[in-house]
Amino acid sequence: MTARMRVNGVATAQVSALDRGLAYGDGLFESIRFVGAIAPLWPRHMQRLAEGCARLRIPAPNPAQLWREALEVSRDMPAAVLRITVTRGPGERGYALPAAPQPTRVVAAFAPPPVAAGIYAQGVRLRVCDLRLAEQPLLAGLKHLNRLEQVLARAEWNDPAIADGVLLDSHGRVISATMANLFALVDGQWLTPALDRCGVAGVARAEVLAACPQVRVGELALDTLLGAGEVFLSSSVRGIVPVRSLDGRSYAPGTTTRRLQQHWRDLGFSMEQGG
Amino acid sequence: MTARMRVNGVATAQVSALDRGLAYGDGLFESIRFVGAIAPLWPRHMQRLAEGCARLRIPAPNPAQLWREALEVSRDMPAAVLRITVTRGPGERGYALPAAPQPTRVVAAFAPPPVAAGIYAQGVRLRVCDLRLAEQPLLAGLKHLNRLEQVLARAEWNDPAIADGVLLDSHGRVISATMANLFALVDGQWLTPALDRCGVAGVARAEVLAACPQVRVGELALDTLLGAGEVFLSSSVRGIVPVRSLDGRSYAPGTTTRRLQQHWRDLGFSMEQGG
């Protein structure tokens, strides 16, 4: 384990074994790309975390405190991915909310994931996952700690040439990749799936939607995706990544993908291609 | 916190903050009622845990080792509820399965929950939850650590006179209570919901099904439940608990409920009424 971390501000690598984050996945997380001491999407991460805490009725952490701890754990790292985990804290047995919750916050810095050569220029290969996401509107959009579906979906393939898998819901609608949101150009119109029944509303997705107001949020059928002219993924860790193939179908990155990659560079990201 | 515990055999109350159980809810648990050094349903708990580990591809713990640790942490407790948690262990960032997982096992002993007077004789009051369970066949039946739905459902009410809530799936089918399985007598036929799309296949439910082969496993509509002649809950922690009311409808415990309560006493449970 190479992470450096703080748990409730203390330099330790341990949490209570009675934490409800472990017992029930009762919490949320954020994965935040840092370039030195810069995290261009930090305000969006803090906004999503606050909204998630409100929806789960977890007292929200103080963003200024999180910022200080994030800088502490990533100090001297030229680039890092910070994982901030917020749980409802320790609890006795039972699902009922504690009367006076003492939330746990974990701030951990990791080295960025390795970037395969050419993924920003040429794009990545995807497959369609067999697992169908269950639909739970009360949890949809949240980056909560109940992620067994993503674990099982990611376990469907081992081929390192496949970068990610496309997830459909139980009605066959395209929702996202396992660790990124997805955008497709369909008949001249950019489209990204609605996430009101399942899926995670990514911070990078929100940045794309703000930068490209012409993108429509709606339903996306698999056949429509397979027939799209252009597809890219958005991720707070990897940025804007073109998709070059999905099962048998091929795509080529176009002007919107390139413009968004430039937008990422303009924000201050300095990875291979602005991711 | 009053629990006594072992983490991977060590007397500590902490786990790694990088454990995938915390990061993703990537694991399983069992809540096991002990009466002194007796745990009548232990073999069923071990069987369910092994099956869950197989389905999630987590290396299963050694039951003999768990048994020793369970006796250690519950020693000198006249009665206890043991929580055994098994996770895929520590991991770096990312959903992909570790190549060489080092599962984490937490064995913790808690005092049994307080029993309200008369619940075994007269029964408990239930309500119908607003939350609808999402349907994920790949996780259905498992007692996994992704329990945010149960946390949110349990947060729907504060009235201490309501013991539990009935959960329906997104199609309106009755599945269970938030912390127990449910049985209903409908037109002379005992029925318990099928759990192949969502819900937890309880160890006490398995014991009831083994003791009462005439119980049918199938679909149960809410209207059917409201019109049932008799309803009870099964729980590894609380045993067989009659339901006296559900929203406006009242029920009275009959011979099957009483016979199963006696069965629980015969197994060695010694709570107020064989729970």
PDB file of C-alpha atoms in Angstrom, chain A residues 72-219:
ATOM      1  CA  GLU A  72      -0.881  17.444   3.352  1.00  0.00           C
ATOM      2  CA  VAL A  73      -1.185  13.922   1.996  1.00  0.00           C
ATOM      3  CA  SER A  74      -0.262  14.850  -1.599  1.00  0.00           C
ATOM      4  CA  ARG A  75       2.638  17.136  -0.721  1.00  0.00           C
ATOM      5  CA  ASP A  76       5.717  16.484  -2.881  1.00  0.00           C
ATOM      6  CA  MET A  77       3.690  14.395  -5.338  1.00  0.00           C
ATOM      7  CA  PRO A  78       3.868  15.953  -8.831  1.00  0.00           C
ATOM      8  CA  ALA A  79       0.499  14.378  -9.604  1.00  0.00           C
ATOM      9  CA  ALA A  80      -1.905  12.408  -7.461  1.00  0.00           C
ATOM     10  CA  VAL A  81      -5.377  10.997  -7.223  1.00  0.00           C
ATOM     11  CA  LEU A  82      -6.944  11.863  -3.888  1.00  0.00           C
ATOM     12  CA  ARG A  83      -9.657   9.632  -2.592  1.00  0.00           C
ATOM     13  CA  ILE A  84     -11.897  11.308  -0.023  1.00  0.00           C
ATOM     14  CA  THR A  85     -14.249   8.919   1.753  1.00  0.00           C
ATOM     15  CA  VAL A  86     -16.969  10.183   4.084  1.00  0.00           C
ATOM     16  CA  THR A  87     -19.001   7.696   6.117  1.00  0.00           C
ATOM     17  CA  ARG A  88     -21.722   7.960   8.729  1.00  0.00           C
ATOM     18  CA  GLY A  89     -19.028   6.912  11.199  1.00  0.00           C
ATOM     19  CA  PRO A  90     -18.924   4.204  13.853  1.00  0.00           C
ATOM     20  CA  GLY A  91     -22.152   2.554  14.878  1.00  0.00           C
ATOM     21  CA  GLU A  92     -23.479  -0.330  16.882  1.00  0.00           C
ATOM     22  CA  ARG A  93     -25.268  -3.164  15.117  1.00  0.00           C
ATOM     23  CA  GLY A  94     -28.402  -2.253  13.178  1.00  0.00           C
ATOM     24  CA  TYR A  95     -29.467  -0.134  10.230  1.00  0.00           C
ATOM     25  CA  ALA A  96     -31.089   2.684  12.239  1.00  0.00           C
ATOM     26  CA  LEU A  97     -29.283   6.008  11.964  1.00  0.00           C
ATOM     27  CA  PRO A  98     -27.218   6.896  15.044  1.00  0.00           C
ATOM     28  CA  ALA A  99     -28.836   9.691  17.048  1.00  0.00           C
ATOM     29  CA  ALA A 100     -25.572  11.661  17.065  1.00  0.00           C
ATOM     30  CA  PRO A 101     -23.497  10.512  14.091  1.00  0.00           C
ATOM     31  CA  GLN A 102     -19.744  11.125  14.176  1.00  0.00           C
ATOM     32  CA  PRO A 103     -18.837  10.936  10.476  1.00  0.00           C
ATOM     33  CA  THR A 104     -15.518   9.478   9.428  1.00  0.00           C
ATOM     34  CA  ARG A 105     -13.448  11.184   6.756  1.00  0.00           C
ATOM     35  CA  VAL A 106     -10.535   9.467   5.051  1.00  0.00           C
ATOM     36  CA  VAL A 107      -8.253  11.506   2.798  1.00  0.00           C
ATOM     37  CA  ALA A 108      -5.755   9.335   0.927  1.00  0.00           C
ATOM     38  CA  ALA A 109      -3.292  10.174  -1.852  1.00  0.00           C
ATOM     39  CA  PHE A 110      -2.420   7.656  -4.553  1.00  0.00           C
ATOM     40  CA  ALA A 111      -0.086   7.811  -7.531  1.00  0.00           C
ATOM     41  CA  PRO A 112      -2.138   8.395 -10.692  1.00  0.00           C
ATOM     42  CA  PRO A 113      -2.988   5.239 -12.628  1.00  0.00           C
ATOM     43  CA  PRO A 114      -0.616   4.385 -15.472  1.00  0.00           C
ATOM     44  CA  VAL A 115      -1.730   5.756 -18.818  1.00  0.00           C
ATOM     45  CA  ALA A 116      -1.499   3.389 -21.753  1.00  0.00           C
ATOM     46  CA  ALA A 117       0.290   4.893 -24.737  1.00  0.00           C
ATOM     47  CA  GLY A 118      -1.972   6.654 -27.179  1.00  0.00           C
ATOM     48  CA  ILE A 119      -5.230   6.528 -25.267  1.00  0.00           C
ATOM     49  CA  TYR A 120      -5.745  10.302 -25.509  1.00  0.00           C
ATOM     50  CA  ALA A 121      -4.759  10.435 -29.184  1.00  0.00           C
ATOM     51  CA  GLN A 122      -6.311   7.240 -30.543  1.00  0.00           C
ATOM     52  CA  GLY A 123      -8.757   6.243 -27.838  1.00  0.00           C
ATOM     53  CA  VAL A 124      -9.590   3.118 -25.840  1.00  0.00           C
ATOM     54  CA  ARG A 125     -11.358  -0.140 -26.557  1.00  0.00           C
ATOM     55  CA  LEU A 126     -14.559  -0.955 -24.655  1.00  0.00           C
ATOM     56  CA  ARG A 127     -16.787  -3.973 -24.283  1.00  0.00           C
ATOM     57  CA  VAL A 128     -20.432  -4.276 -23.253  1.00  0.00           C
ATOM     58  CA  CYS A 129     -20.803  -5.777 -19.767  1.00  0.00           C
ATOM     59  CA  ASP A 130     -23.221  -8.629 -19.118  1.00  0.00           C
ATOM     60  CA  LEU A 131     -24.201  -7.223 -15.717  1.00  0.00           C
ATOM     61  CA  ARG A 132     -27.253  -4.961 -15.839  1.00  0.00           C
ATOM     62  CA  LEU A 133     -27.368  -2.114 -13.313  1.00  0.00           C
ATOM     63  CA  ALA A 134     -30.268  -2.241 -10.870  1.00  0.00           C
ATOM     64  CA  GLU A 135     -32.456   0.842 -10.769  1.00  0.00           C
ATOM     65  CA  GLN A 136     -32.687   2.670  -7.447  1.00  0.00           C
ATOM     66  CA  PRO A 137     -33.711   6.313  -7.883  1.00  0.00           C
ATOM     67  CA  LEU A 138     -32.932   7.103  -4.220  1.00  0.00           C
ATOM     68  CA  LEU A 139     -29.255   6.291  -4.816  1.00  0.00           C
ATOM     69  CA  ALA A 140     -28.948   7.202  -8.507  1.00  0.00           C
ATOM     70  CA  GLY A 141     -26.253   9.724  -9.322  1.00  0.00           C
ATOM     71  CA  LEU A 142     -24.515   9.381  -5.950  1.00  0.00           C
ATOM     72  CA  LYS A 143     -20.915   8.259  -5.667  1.00  0.00           C
ATOM     73  CA  HIS A 144     -21.775   6.113  -2.663  1.00  0.00           C
ATOM     74  CA  LEU A 145     -19.836   3.204  -1.198  1.00  0.00           C
ATOM     75  CA  ASN A 146     -22.195   0.461  -2.445  1.00  0.00           C
ATOM     76  CA  ARG A 147     -20.167  -0.490  -5.485  1.00  0.00           C
ATOM     77  CA  LEU A 148     -20.465  -4.269  -5.733  1.00  0.00           C
ATOM     78  CA  GLU A 149     -22.100  -3.922  -9.146  1.00  0.00           C
ATOM     79  CA  GLN A 150     -19.008  -2.131 -10.466  1.00  0.00           C
ATOM     80  CA  VAL A 151     -16.724  -4.725  -8.868  1.00  0.00           C
ATOM     81  CA  LEU A 152     -18.645  -7.581 -10.500  1.00  0.00           C
ATOM     82  CA  ALA A 153     -18.832  -5.792 -13.855  1.00  0.00           C
ATOM     83  CA  ARG A 154     -15.100  -5.061 -13.849  1.00  0.00           C
ATOM     84  CA  ALA A 155     -14.425  -8.721 -13.027  1.00  0.00           C
ATOM     85  CA  GLU A 156     -16.048  -9.785 -16.317  1.00  0.00           C
ATOM     86  CA  TRP A 157     -12.867  -9.314 -18.336  1.00  0.00           C
ATOM     87  CA  ASN A 158      -9.109  -9.617 -17.906  1.00  0.00           C
ATOM     88  CA  ASP A 159      -7.895  -8.545 -21.345  1.00  0.00           C
ATOM     89  CA  PRO A 160      -5.654  -5.506 -20.693  1.00  0.00           C
ATOM     90  CA  ALA A 161      -6.492  -4.228 -24.191  1.00  0.00           C
ATOM     91  CA  ILE A 162     -10.027  -3.518 -22.949  1.00  0.00           C
ATOM     92  CA  ALA A 163      -9.984  -0.283 -20.956  1.00  0.00           C
ATOM     93  CA  ASP A 164     -13.517  -0.291 -19.607  1.00  0.00           C
ATOM     94  CA  GLY A 165     -16.964  -1.827 -19.973  1.00  0.00           C
ATOM     95  CA  VAL A 166     -20.264  -0.260 -20.977  1.00  0.00           C
ATOM     96  CA  LEU A 167     -23.014  -0.749 -18.396  1.00  0.00           C
ATOM     97  CA  LEU A 168     -26.682  -1.026 -19.333  1.00  0.00           C
ATOM     98  CA  ASP A 169     -29.602  -0.885 -16.933  1.00  0.00           C
ATOM     99  CA  SER A 170     -32.157  -3.657 -16.557  1.00  0.00           C
ATOM    100  CA  HIS A 171     -34.163  -2.144 -19.421  1.00  0.00           C
ATOM    101  CA  GLY A 172     -31.166  -2.243 -21.762  1.00  0.00           C
ATOM    102  CA  ARG A 173     -30.503   1.493 -21.682  1.00  0.00           C
ATOM    103  CA  VAL A 174     -26.845   2.572 -21.812  1.00  0.00           C
ATOM    104  CA  ILE A 175     -25.858   4.252 -18.506  1.00  0.00           C
ATOM    105  CA  SER A 176     -22.060   4.666 -18.374  1.00  0.00           C
ATOM    106  CA  ALA A 177     -18.761   2.797 -18.281  1.00  0.00           C
ATOM    107  CA  THR A 178     -17.738   1.122 -15.005  1.00  0.00           C
ATOM    108  CA  MET A 179     -15.479   4.054 -14.043  1.00  0.00           C
ATOM    109  CA  ALA A 180     -16.428   6.871 -16.395  1.00  0.00           C
ATOM    110  CA  ASN A 181     -19.411   8.612 -17.929  1.00  0.00           C
ATOM    111  CA  LEU A 182     -20.088   8.329 -21.626  1.00  0.00           C
ATOM    112  CA  PHE A 183     -20.991  10.755 -24.425  1.00  0.00           C
ATOM    113  CA  ALA A 184     -22.047   9.836 -27.966  1.00  0.00           C
ATOM    114  CA  LEU A 185     -22.606  11.814 -31.145  1.00  0.00           C
ATOM    115  CA  VAL A 186     -25.846  10.561 -32.684  1.00  0.00           C
ATOM    116  CA  ASP A 187     -27.138  12.102 -35.926  1.00  0.00           C
ATOM    117  CA  GLY A 188     -25.276  15.323 -35.248  1.00  0.00           C
ATOM    118  CA  GLN A 189     -26.492  15.602 -31.643  1.00  0.00           C
ATOM    119  CA  TRP A 190     -24.284  14.902 -28.585  1.00  0.00           C
ATOM    120  CA  LEU A 191     -26.031  12.797 -25.993  1.00  0.00           C
ATOM    121  CA  THR A 192     -25.181  11.487 -22.512  1.00  0.00           C
ATOM    122  CA  PRO A 193     -27.399   9.097 -20.540  1.00  0.00           C
ATOM    123  CA  ALA A 194     -29.771  10.366 -17.868  1.00  0.00           C
ATOM    124  CA  LEU A 195     -28.740   9.139 -14.412  1.00  0.00           C
ATOM    125  CA  ASP A 196     -31.959   9.413 -12.441  1.00  0.00           C
ATOM    126  CA  ARG A 197     -32.449   5.657 -12.051  1.00  0.00           C
ATOM    127  CA  CYS A 198     -28.867   4.404 -11.684  1.00  0.00           C
ATOM    128  CA  GLY A 199     -25.288   5.374 -12.444  1.00  0.00           C
ATOM    129  CA  VAL A 200     -22.892   7.920 -10.977  1.00  0.00           C
ATOM    130  CA  ALA A 201     -23.183  11.581 -11.985  1.00  0.00           C
ATOM    131  CA  GLY A 202     -19.507  12.264 -12.577  1.00  0.00           C
ATOM    132  CA  VAL A 203     -17.816  15.541 -11.806  1.00  0.00           C
ATOM    133  CA  ALA A 204     -16.105  15.473 -15.206  1.00  0.00           C
ATOM    134  CA  ARG A 205     -19.526  14.845 -16.802  1.00  0.00           C
ATOM    135  CA  ALA A 206     -20.801  17.987 -15.057  1.00  0.00           C
ATOM    136  CA  GLU A 207     -17.827  19.940 -16.416  1.00  0.00           C
ATOM    137  CA  VAL A 208     -18.548  18.674 -19.946  1.00  0.00           C
ATOM    138  CA  LEU A 209     -22.218  19.614 -19.644  1.00  0.00           C
ATOM    139  CA  ALA A 210     -21.260  23.097 -18.455  1.00  0.00           C
ATOM    140  CA  ALA A 211     -18.747  23.534 -21.296  1.00  0.00           C
ATOM    141  CA  CYS A 212     -21.072  22.089 -23.963  1.00  0.00           C
ATOM    142  CA  PRO A 213     -24.629  23.205 -23.278  1.00  0.00           C
ATOM    143  CA  GLN A 214     -25.729  21.637 -26.555  1.00  0.00           C
ATOM    144  CA  VAL A 215     -25.278  18.125 -25.117  1.00  0.00           C
ATOM    145  CA  ARG A 216     -28.637  16.499 -24.508  1.00  0.00           C
ATOM    146  CA  VAL A 217     -29.221  14.355 -21.395  1.00  0.00           C
ATOM    147  CA  GLY A 218     -31.578  11.509 -22.166  1.00  0.00           C
ATOM    148  CA  GLU A 219     -32.036   7.876 -23.034  1.00  0.00           C
TER     149      GLU A 219
END
